[in-house]
Coordinates of C-alpha atoms (C1' of nucleotides) in Angstrom, one line a residue:
Chain X
M1 CA -0.6 -23.4 -30.8
A2 CA -2.8 -20.6 -31.8
Q3 CA -2.5 -17.9 -29.3
E4 CA -6.1 -17.6 -28.1
S5 CA -5.9 -14.6 -26.4
P6 CA -2.9 -12.2 -26.4
T7 CA -4.9 -9.5 -24.2
F8 CA -6.7 -11.9 -22.2
S9 CA -8.8 -9.8 -19.8
P10 CA -11.1 -11.5 -17.1
L11 CA -14.8 -10.6 -17.1
Y12 CA -14.5 -9.0 -13.7
R13 CA -12.1 -6.6 -15.0
Q14 CA -14.2 -5.5 -17.9
I15 CA -16.8 -4.9 -15.5
K16 CA -14.4 -2.9 -13.3
S17 CA -13.9 -0.6 -16.3
L18 CA -17.4 -0.4 -17.0
I19 CA -18.0 0.8 -13.4
L20 CA -15.1 3.1 -13.8
Q21 CA -16.3 4.5 -16.9
A22 CA -19.8 5.1 -15.0
L23 CA -17.8 6.5 -12.0
E24 CA -15.9 8.8 -14.4
A25 CA -19.1 10.0 -16.3
G26 CA -20.2 11.2 -12.9
E27 CA -23.3 9.0 -13.0
W28 CA -22.8 8.5 -8.9
R29 CA -21.2 11.4 -7.2
P30 CA -18.7 11.2 -4.4
G31 CA -20.2 10.2 -1.1
Q32 CA -23.1 8.8 -2.5
S33 CA -23.8 5.0 -3.0
I34 CA -23.6 3.1 -6.4
P35 CA -26.3 0.6 -6.9
S36 CA -26.3 -2.9 -4.9
E37 CA -24.2 -5.7 -6.2
Q38 CA -27.3 -7.4 -7.5
E39 CA -28.4 -4.4 -9.4
L40 CA -25.1 -4.4 -10.9
A41 CA -25.0 -7.9 -11.7
M42 CA -28.2 -7.5 -13.5
R43 CA -27.3 -4.5 -15.4
F44 CA -24.1 -6.1 -16.7
S45 CA -25.7 -9.7 -17.1
V46 CA -23.1 -11.3 -15.0
S47 CA -23.2 -13.2 -11.4
Q48 CA -23.2 -11.3 -8.3
G49 CA -19.5 -12.8 -7.8
T50 CA -18.1 -11.2 -10.6
V51 CA -19.5 -7.5 -10.0
R52 CA -18.1 -8.4 -6.3
K53 CA -14.5 -9.0 -7.5
A54 CA -14.4 -5.9 -9.7
I55 CA -15.9 -3.8 -6.5
D56 CA -13.1 -5.8 -4.4
E57 CA -10.3 -4.2 -6.6
M58 CA -11.6 -0.7 -6.6
A59 CA -12.1 -0.8 -2.7
A60 CA -8.6 -1.8 -2.5
E61 CA -7.6 1.5 -4.7
N62 CA -9.5 3.4 -2.6
L63 CA -12.2 4.4 -5.5
L64 CA -14.9 2.8 -3.6
V65 CA -15.9 2.0 0.0
R66 CA -17.8 -0.8 1.3
R67 CA -20.2 -0.5 4.3
Q68 CA -21.7 -3.6 5.4
G69 CA -25.3 -3.5 5.6
K70 CA -25.5 0.1 3.7
G71 CA -24.1 -0.3 0.6
T72 CA -20.8 0.8 -1.8
F73 CA -20.0 4.2 -1.8
V74 CA -18.0 6.5 -3.9
A75 CA -14.9 7.7 -2.0
S76 CA -14.9 11.4 -1.4
H77 CA -12.1 13.5 0.0
S78 CA -15.0 15.3 1.9
D79 CA -15.3 12.1 4.1
P80 CA -13.8 13.0 7.3
R81 CA -12.0 9.6 7.3
A82 CA -10.3 10.6 3.9
M83 CA -9.8 14.3 4.4
F84 CA -6.2 14.2 4.9
R85 CA -5.5 10.9 3.3
F86 CA -2.5 12.1 1.6
L87 CA -0.9 14.2 4.1
R88 CA 1.8 11.7 6.0
L89 CA 3.1 14.4 8.3
V90 CA 2.4 13.4 11.9
P91 CA 3.5 15.0 15.5
D92 CA 6.3 13.1 17.2
D93 CA 3.9 12.0 19.9
D94 CA 1.6 10.6 17.4
S95 CA -1.5 12.7 18.3
I96 CA -3.9 13.5 15.8
P97 CA -3.5 17.2 15.1
Q98 CA -6.1 19.9 14.3
R99 CA -4.8 20.9 10.8
E100 CA -5.7 24.5 9.2
S101 CA -5.2 25.3 5.7
I102 CA -4.1 28.9 5.1
P103 CA -4.1 30.4 1.4
L104 CA -1.4 32.7 0.8
E105 CA -1.6 33.3 -2.8
C106 CA -3.1 32.2 -6.1
W107 CA -2.5 33.6 -9.4
R108 CA -2.6 32.7 -13.1
A109 CA 0.6 31.9 -15.2
K110 CA 1.5 30.1 -18.1
A111 CA 3.1 26.9 -18.2
G112 CA 6.8 26.5 -18.3
H113 CA 8.7 23.5 -19.7
E114 CA 8.5 21.1 -16.5
A115 CA 5.1 22.2 -15.5
S116 CA 3.7 21.4 -19.1
R117 CA 5.4 18.1 -19.1
I118 CA 4.3 16.8 -15.7
L119 CA 0.7 18.2 -16.1
A120 CA 0.7 16.9 -19.5
I121 CA -0.3 20.1 -21.1
E122 CA 0.9 22.5 -23.9
P123 CA 3.8 24.7 -22.8
G124 CA 2.2 28.3 -22.4
A125 CA -1.0 26.6 -21.4
P126 CA -2.6 28.6 -18.6
I127 CA -2.1 27.5 -15.1
M128 CA -2.9 28.2 -11.7
I129 CA -0.3 28.7 -8.8
V130 CA -1.3 28.5 -5.1
R131 CA 0.9 28.8 -2.0
R132 CA -0.6 28.1 1.2
L133 CA 0.6 27.4 4.8
L134 CA -0.6 24.5 6.6
R135 CA -0.6 24.7 10.5
F136 CA -0.9 21.9 12.9
A137 CA -2.9 23.7 15.8
T138 CA -1.1 27.0 15.9
T139 CA 2.1 25.6 14.7
P140 CA 3.1 26.4 11.0
V141 CA 4.7 23.0 9.6
V142 CA 4.2 23.1 6.0
V143 CA 4.5 25.6 2.9
D144 CA 2.9 24.7 -0.3
E145 CA 3.3 25.8 -3.8
I146 CA 0.7 24.1 -6.0
Y147 CA 0.5 23.9 -9.8
L148 CA -2.8 23.6 -11.4
P149 CA -4.0 23.2 -15.0
G150 CA -6.0 26.4 -15.6
E151 CA -8.4 24.8 -18.2
V152 CA -9.9 22.4 -15.3
F153 CA -9.4 25.1 -12.5
N154 CA -11.3 27.9 -14.0
G155 CA -12.8 30.4 -11.3
L156 CA -10.2 29.4 -8.8
T157 CA -9.2 32.6 -6.9
L158 CA -7.8 33.5 -3.5
E159 CA -11.2 34.2 -2.1
V160 CA -12.6 30.9 -3.1
L161 CA -9.6 29.2 -1.1
Q162 CA -10.0 31.4 1.9
S163 CA -13.6 30.8 2.1
W164 CA -13.4 27.1 2.0
R165 CA -13.0 25.5 5.4
S166 CA -11.9 22.1 4.7
S167 CA -9.4 20.2 2.7
L168 CA -7.9 21.5 -0.5
Y169 CA -8.9 18.1 -2.4
S170 CA -12.6 18.2 -1.0
L171 CA -12.8 21.5 -2.7
F172 CA -11.1 20.2 -5.8
E173 CA -14.0 17.7 -5.8
S174 CA -16.9 19.8 -4.7
R175 CA -16.0 22.9 -6.9
F176 CA -14.5 21.4 -9.9
G177 CA -15.6 17.8 -10.0
L178 CA -12.1 16.7 -9.8
R179 CA -11.6 13.2 -7.7
M180 CA -7.8 12.9 -6.9
I181 CA -7.3 9.2 -6.9
R182 CA -3.6 8.7 -6.4
A183 CA -0.3 10.3 -6.1
D184 CA 3.2 10.1 -6.3
E185 CA 6.0 11.7 -4.1
K186 CA 9.5 12.2 -4.5
I187 CA 11.3 13.1 -1.0
R188 CA 14.3 14.8 -0.6
A189 CA 16.0 16.6 2.2
V190 CA 16.7 20.5 1.7
A191 CA 17.8 23.5 3.2
A192 CA 15.1 26.3 4.0
D193 CA 15.3 29.7 2.0
K194 CA 14.8 32.7 3.6
S195 CA 11.1 33.3 2.7
T196 CA 10.2 29.7 3.6
A197 CA 12.2 29.9 6.8
E198 CA 10.3 33.2 7.8
I199 CA 6.8 31.8 7.1
L200 CA 7.7 28.5 9.1
D201 CA 9.4 30.6 12.0
V202 CA 12.7 29.0 11.7
A203 CA 16.3 29.6 10.7
E204 CA 17.4 30.2 7.3
G205 CA 18.9 27.0 6.3
T206 CA 16.9 24.5 8.5
P207 CA 16.9 21.2 6.9
L208 CA 13.5 20.6 5.4
L209 CA 11.8 18.1 3.6
S210 CA 11.2 18.8 0.3
V211 CA 7.9 16.7 -0.8
E212 CA 7.1 16.8 -4.5
R213 CA 3.8 15.4 -5.5
V214 CA 2.0 14.6 -8.6
T215 CA -1.6 13.7 -8.2
Y216 CA -3.8 11.9 -10.7
T217 CA -7.3 11.5 -11.3
Y218 CA -9.2 8.9 -13.5
G219 CA -7.2 7.4 -16.3
D220 CA -3.9 8.3 -14.7
R221 CA -4.5 11.8 -15.7
P222 CA -2.0 14.2 -13.8
V223 CA -3.9 17.3 -12.6
E224 CA -1.7 18.6 -9.8
W225 CA 1.8 19.3 -8.9
R226 CA 2.9 20.5 -5.8
R227 CA 5.8 21.0 -3.8
G228 CA 5.7 21.1 0.1
L229 CA 8.4 22.1 2.4
Y230 CA 7.6 20.1 5.6
L231 CA 9.0 21.2 9.0
T232 CA 10.2 18.1 10.6
E233 CA 11.8 19.4 14.0
A234 CA 8.7 18.1 16.1
H235 CA 7.0 16.0 13.2
Y236 CA 7.7 13.2 11.1
Y237 CA 6.7 11.9 7.7
H238 CA 5.2 8.3 8.2
N239 CA 5.5 5.7 6.0
E240 CA 4.6 2.0 6.0
L241 CA 6.3 -0.4 4.0
N242 CA 4.8 -4.0 3.1
Chain T
M1 CA -31.2 -9.8 21.5
A2 CA -28.3 -12.1 22.5
Q3 CA -25.1 -10.9 21.2
E4 CA -24.0 -13.8 18.9
S5 CA -20.3 -13.4 18.3
P6 CA -18.6 -10.4 19.9
T7 CA -15.4 -11.7 18.4
F8 CA -16.5 -13.1 15.5
S9 CA -13.9 -14.3 12.9
P10 CA -14.6 -15.7 9.6
L11 CA -13.6 -19.0 8.6
Y12 CA -11.1 -17.7 5.9
R13 CA -9.1 -15.9 8.6
Q14 CA -8.9 -18.7 11.1
I15 CA -7.5 -20.4 8.0
K16 CA -5.2 -17.8 7.6
S17 CA -3.8 -18.0 11.0
L18 CA -3.3 -21.5 10.5
I19 CA -1.2 -21.1 7.6
L20 CA 0.4 -18.2 9.4
Q21 CA 1.4 -20.7 12.4
A22 CA 2.7 -23.2 10.0
L23 CA 4.8 -20.7 8.4
E24 CA 6.0 -19.1 11.6
A25 CA 6.9 -22.8 12.7
G26 CA 9.0 -23.1 9.5
E27 CA 7.0 -25.9 8.0
W28 CA 7.8 -24.3 4.5
R29 CA 10.9 -22.2 4.2
P30 CA 11.2 -19.0 2.2
G31 CA 11.3 -19.5 -1.6
Q32 CA 9.8 -22.9 -1.4
S33 CA 6.1 -23.6 -2.1
I34 CA 3.3 -24.3 -0.1
P35 CA 1.0 -27.4 -0.7
S36 CA -1.7 -26.7 -3.2
E37 CA -5.2 -25.1 -2.4
Q38 CA -6.8 -28.3 -2.7
E39 CA -4.3 -30.0 -0.5
L40 CA -4.8 -27.3 2.1
A41 CA -8.4 -27.3 1.6
M42 CA -8.5 -30.9 2.5
R43 CA -6.3 -30.7 5.4
F44 CA -8.1 -28.0 7.1
S45 CA -11.5 -29.6 6.0
V46 CA -12.5 -26.4 4.2
S47 CA -13.8 -25.4 0.5
Q48 CA -11.0 -24.5 -1.8
G49 CA -12.5 -21.3 -2.2
T50 CA -12.1 -20.3 1.8
V51 CA -8.5 -21.4 1.4
R52 CA -8.2 -19.3 -1.8
K53 CA -9.5 -16.2 0.2
A54 CA -7.2 -16.8 3.1
I55 CA -4.1 -17.0 0.7
D56 CA -5.5 -14.1 -1.1
E57 CA -5.0 -11.8 2.0
M58 CA -1.6 -13.3 2.6
A59 CA -0.5 -12.6 -0.9
A60 CA -1.6 -9.1 -0.5
E61 CA 0.3 -8.6 2.4
N62 CA 3.6 -9.8 0.9
L63 CA 3.7 -13.0 2.8
L64 CA 3.0 -15.7 -0.1
V65 CA 3.5 -15.1 -3.7
R66 CA 1.2 -16.6 -6.2
R67 CA 2.3 -18.2 -9.5
Q68 CA -0.2 -19.1 -12.0
G69 CA 0.5 -22.7 -13.5
K70 CA 3.2 -23.5 -10.8
G71 CA 1.8 -23.0 -7.1
T72 CA 2.0 -20.5 -4.2
F73 CA 5.4 -19.7 -2.6
V74 CA 6.9 -18.4 0.7
A75 CA 7.9 -14.8 -0.1
S76 CA 11.7 -14.2 0.1
H77 CA 13.9 -11.4 0.6
S78 CA 16.4 -13.7 -1.2
D79 CA 14.1 -13.3 -4.5
P80 CA 15.6 -11.1 -6.8
R81 CA 12.4 -9.3 -7.3
A82 CA 12.1 -8.3 -3.7
M83 CA 15.7 -7.9 -2.8
F84 CA 15.5 -4.3 -1.7
R85 CA 11.8 -4.3 -1.3
F86 CA 12.1 -1.9 1.6
L87 CA 14.4 0.5 0.0
R88 CA 12.6 3.5 -2.0
L89 CA 15.7 5.3 -2.7
V90 CA 15.8 5.9 -6.6
P91 CA 18.2 7.9 -8.7
D92 CA 16.9 11.2 -10.2
D93 CA 17.0 9.5 -13.8
D94 CA 14.9 6.8 -12.7
S95 CA 17.3 4.0 -13.6
I96 CA 17.8 1.0 -11.5
P97 CA 21.0 1.0 -9.9
Q98 CA 23.6 -1.4 -8.9
R99 CA 23.3 -1.6 -5.2
E100 CA 26.3 -2.6 -2.8
S101 CA 26.2 -2.8 0.7
I102 CA 29.5 -2.2 2.5
P103 CA 29.7 -3.4 6.1
L104 CA 31.7 -0.8 8.2
E105 CA 31.5 -1.8 11.8
C106 CA 29.7 -4.5 13.8
W107 CA 29.9 -4.6 17.7
R108 CA 28.0 -5.7 20.8
A109 CA 26.5 -3.5 23.3
K110 CA 23.6 -3.3 25.7
A111 CA 20.1 -2.1 25.1
G112 CA 19.9 1.3 26.1
H113 CA 16.4 2.9 27.2
E114 CA 15.4 3.6 23.7
A115 CA 16.5 0.5 22.1
S116 CA 15.1 -1.7 24.8
R117 CA 11.6 -0.1 24.5
I118 CA 11.4 0.0 20.5
L119 CA 12.8 -3.5 20.1
A120 CA 10.5 -4.8 23.4
I121 CA 13.5 -6.3 25.1
E122 CA 14.9 -5.9 28.7
P123 CA 17.3 -2.5 29.2
G124 CA 20.6 -4.0 29.4
A125 CA 19.9 -7.1 27.3
P126 CA 22.6 -7.7 24.6
I127 CA 22.4 -6.2 21.0
M128 CA 24.0 -6.1 17.9
I129 CA 25.0 -2.8 16.3
V130 CA 25.9 -2.5 12.7
R131 CA 27.0 0.5 10.7
R132 CA 27.3 0.2 7.0
L133 CA 27.6 2.0 3.7
L134 CA 25.2 1.7 0.6
R135 CA 26.6 2.7 -2.7
F136 CA 24.7 3.0 -5.7
A137 CA 27.1 1.8 -8.6
T138 CA 30.3 3.6 -7.1
T139 CA 28.4 6.4 -5.4
P140 CA 27.8 6.4 -1.8
V141 CA 24.2 7.4 -0.7
V142 CA 23.2 6.0 2.5
V143 CA 24.8 5.4 5.8
D144 CA 22.9 3.0 8.1
E145 CA 23.2 2.3 12.0
I146 CA 21.4 -0.8 12.9
Y147 CA 20.3 -1.9 16.1
L148 CA 19.6 -5.8 16.5
P149 CA 18.4 -8.1 19.3
G150 CA 21.7 -9.9 20.4
E151 CA 19.6 -12.7 21.4
V152 CA 18.4 -13.5 18.0
F153 CA 21.3 -12.4 15.9
N154 CA 23.9 -14.5 17.7
G155 CA 26.8 -14.9 15.7
L156 CA 26.7 -11.8 13.6
T157 CA 30.0 -10.4 12.8
L158 CA 31.6 -8.1 10.6
E159 CA 33.3 -11.0 8.4
V160 CA 29.8 -12.7 8.3
L161 CA 28.4 -9.6 6.9
Q162 CA 31.4 -8.8 4.5
S163 CA 31.5 -12.4 3.3
W164 CA 27.6 -11.8 2.3
R165 CA 27.2 -10.6 -1.4
S166 CA 23.3 -9.9 -1.3
S167 CA 20.8 -7.8 0.8
L168 CA 20.8 -7.7 4.6
Y169 CA 17.5 -9.3 5.0
S170 CA 18.4 -12.0 3.1
L171 CA 21.3 -12.7 5.1
F172 CA 19.1 -12.4 8.1
E173 CA 16.5 -15.0 6.6
S174 CA 19.0 -17.6 5.5
R175 CA 21.6 -17.4 8.5
F176 CA 19.2 -16.3 11.3
G177 CA 15.8 -17.8 10.1
L178 CA 14.2 -14.3 10.4
R179 CA 11.8 -13.0 7.8
M180 CA 11.1 -9.4 7.8
I181 CA 7.4 -9.0 7.2
R182 CA 6.7 -5.4 7.3
A183 CA 8.2 -1.9 8.4
D184 CA 7.5 1.4 9.8
E185 CA 9.7 4.6 8.5
K186 CA 9.6 7.8 10.1
I187 CA 11.2 10.5 7.8
R188 CA 12.8 13.5 8.8
A189 CA 15.4 16.4 7.3
V190 CA 18.7 16.8 9.3
A191 CA 21.9 18.4 8.7
A192 CA 24.9 15.7 8.0
D193 CA 27.5 15.8 10.9
K194 CA 31.1 15.7 10.3
S195 CA 31.7 12.0 10.2
T196 CA 28.6 11.1 8.0
A197 CA 29.5 13.9 5.7
E198 CA 33.0 12.4 5.0
I199 CA 31.7 9.1 4.4
L200 CA 28.9 10.3 2.0
D201 CA 31.6 12.8 0.6
V202 CA 29.6 15.9 1.1
A203 CA 29.8 19.1 3.0
E204 CA 29.3 19.1 6.9
G205 CA 25.5 20.5 7.4
T206 CA 24.4 19.0 3.9
P207 CA 20.7 18.3 4.2
L208 CA 20.2 14.6 4.4
L209 CA 17.0 12.6 4.7
S210 CA 16.9 10.7 8.2
V211 CA 15.0 7.5 7.7
E212 CA 14.1 5.7 11.1
R213 CA 12.8 2.2 10.5
V214 CA 11.5 -0.3 12.6
T215 CA 11.2 -3.9 11.1
Y216 CA 8.7 -6.4 12.2
T217 CA 8.6 -10.2 11.6
Y218 CA 5.6 -12.7 12.2
G219 CA 3.2 -11.5 15.0
D220 CA 4.3 -7.8 14.8
R221 CA 7.3 -8.6 16.6
P222 CA 10.3 -5.8 16.1
V223 CA 13.2 -7.2 15.4
E224 CA 15.2 -4.5 13.8
W225 CA 15.7 -0.8 14.6
R226 CA 17.6 1.2 12.0
R227 CA 18.5 4.9 11.3
G228 CA 19.6 5.5 7.8
L229 CA 21.1 9.0 6.5
Y230 CA 20.0 9.3 3.0
L231 CA 22.0 11.7 0.5
T232 CA 19.5 13.1 -1.7
E233 CA 21.1 15.2 -4.1
A234 CA 20.9 12.9 -7.0
H235 CA 18.5 10.6 -5.5
Y236 CA 15.0 10.8 -4.1
Y237 CA 12.8 8.7 -1.9
H238 CA 10.0 7.4 -3.8
N239 CA 6.4 7.0 -2.2
E240 CA 3.2 6.2 -3.7
L241 CA 0.1 7.4 -2.3
N242 CA -3.4 5.6 -2.6
Chain D
dT1 C1' -1.0 -34.5 -20.3
dA2 C1' -1.6 -33.6 -15.6
dG3 C1' -1.6 -30.3 -12.0
dT4 C1' -1.4 -25.4 -10.4
dG5 C1' -3.8 -21.0 -9.7
dG6 C1' -7.4 -18.2 -12.4
dT7 C1' -12.3 -17.3 -13.4
dC8 C1' -17.3 -17.7 -13.0
dT9 C1' -21.4 -19.5 -11.7
dA10 C1' -25.3 -20.6 -8.6
dG11 C1' -27.2 -20.7 -4.4
dA12 C1' -27.5 -20.8 0.8
dC13 C1' -27.0 -18.5 4.9
dC14 C1' -24.9 -14.9 8.0
dA15 C1' -23.6 -9.9 10.0
dC16 C1' -25.0 -5.4 9.9
dG17 C1' -27.9 -1.0 9.6
dC18 C1' -31.9 0.7 9.4
dC19 C1' -36.9 1.3 9.5
Chain F
dG1 C1' -38.4 -7.4 8.6
dC2 C1' -36.0 -6.2 4.8
dG3 C1' -32.2 -5.1 2.1
dT4 C1' -27.0 -4.6 1.8
dG5 C1' -22.5 -6.4 2.1
dG6 C1' -19.9 -10.7 3.9
dT7 C1' -18.9 -15.8 3.9
dC8 C1' -19.1 -20.5 2.3
dT9 C1' -19.7 -24.2 -0.5
dA10 C1' -19.7 -27.1 -4.8
dG11 C1' -18.4 -27.5 -9.4
dA12 C1' -17.3 -26.3 -14.2
dC13 C1' -14.1 -24.6 -17.1
dC14 C1' -9.9 -21.6 -18.6
dA15 C1' -4.8 -20.3 -18.6
dC16 C1' -0.2 -21.2 -17.5
dT17 C1' 3.8 -24.3 -16.6
dA18 C1' 6.6 -28.2 -16.8
dA19 C1' 7.5 -32.9 -17.8

DNA sequence: TAGTGGTCTAGACCACGCC
DNA sequence: GCGTGGTCTAGACCACTAA
């Protein structure tokens, strides 16, 4: 008969979005622990099991990290376990390489049509463009061109990038308070242009993986658009299908 | 003090592996429903909540599919919702294309060094090799070369392949009782060789995505090794990162 | 209306990390 | 020993599906 709840949302999802709000508001910082399940249950006046289910989902989405006996922590790109979480390039011998990010350029620009559409900002709005090289041990393997909304990344310079000894996303997190939650990648095969070929030390025309990534923060807000060119002669992009 | 349980396994995981066993033994067929949570709880003499947690995990792994009000079902590649579950190629305009699989060749061979290693069979053991073309609407987009253990795929012929009007994995499931659970892909950029270029109707040397996939059935047993060459001029390989 | 999965609760106990 | 997350239970009630 009567449609009771056209937008029925279970209690644990409401709790989840409350925790999300707190997270977004910066109530707990990346790497820090959030209150215990008991405390949260009291705070929201629900049972511990309901809080638990909310946290379960958020842990599955890599927003939180549970550690038995210790507590629940806000996920962080500064955590060694998650440092290159989004980089799927692996050496052919499946070793874990020493990665090194080498910033090449960093300049201001105005958002063109495509950048404004993808980053959901006004055309002509300020953006930052970063070019950088990624090396595995001493081998150059990836050239990235990264587009960032200038609004958010105010104060980003080549010097800042060069003085940072860790992953880009951990810099974004620490310096700009931006937490990268998830990303979408579009992968294609392309031929290396001259300048990329030089940087990667291969012949012009060498087939490369073009990896176009849009990265999102809380609320599915896009905050990074990057295009990486991956050299796959001694490495491969690894993907697991379920 | 005493190390109580070096290999502690919670009850719900034991239940999970019992359900897995039943699944593997073919007690319930793909697409069919398994017993209700209550029935399983009685059968295994545990609470409904414990069964629920076991099923939760299996649903997350795409082994089972829950449908509220109806029951829990064995996942199937014949289900339209999961038909091309492992194919990540998408048209640039993000439309959902009409896919068509065109078998080109199918022959017997003996496993070489690499095939035997990957499929975990004896070198020299019989294998089947299938070559096929995949079209989106009328556009050729993928050429696959597929290696299958002959032991399992006894009776596979080009005629069988040609008479099947659906996805390969649904054929494997229906005809050979083989259920593909998960897969690992290694992606590279390569240049099109002459014969592939002809089939895909592009110039020789065109950059293509090389997608090497190993597919596993229950118990992490590898049962398929394939290499696909994807044309990415009007399509892209989509990947979501979390 | 009956049966299924989905939610929510309350309480007991276990495993783990740390002091 | 204490606090944390992790497991297990039992029971009540809700939402969805199909007969």
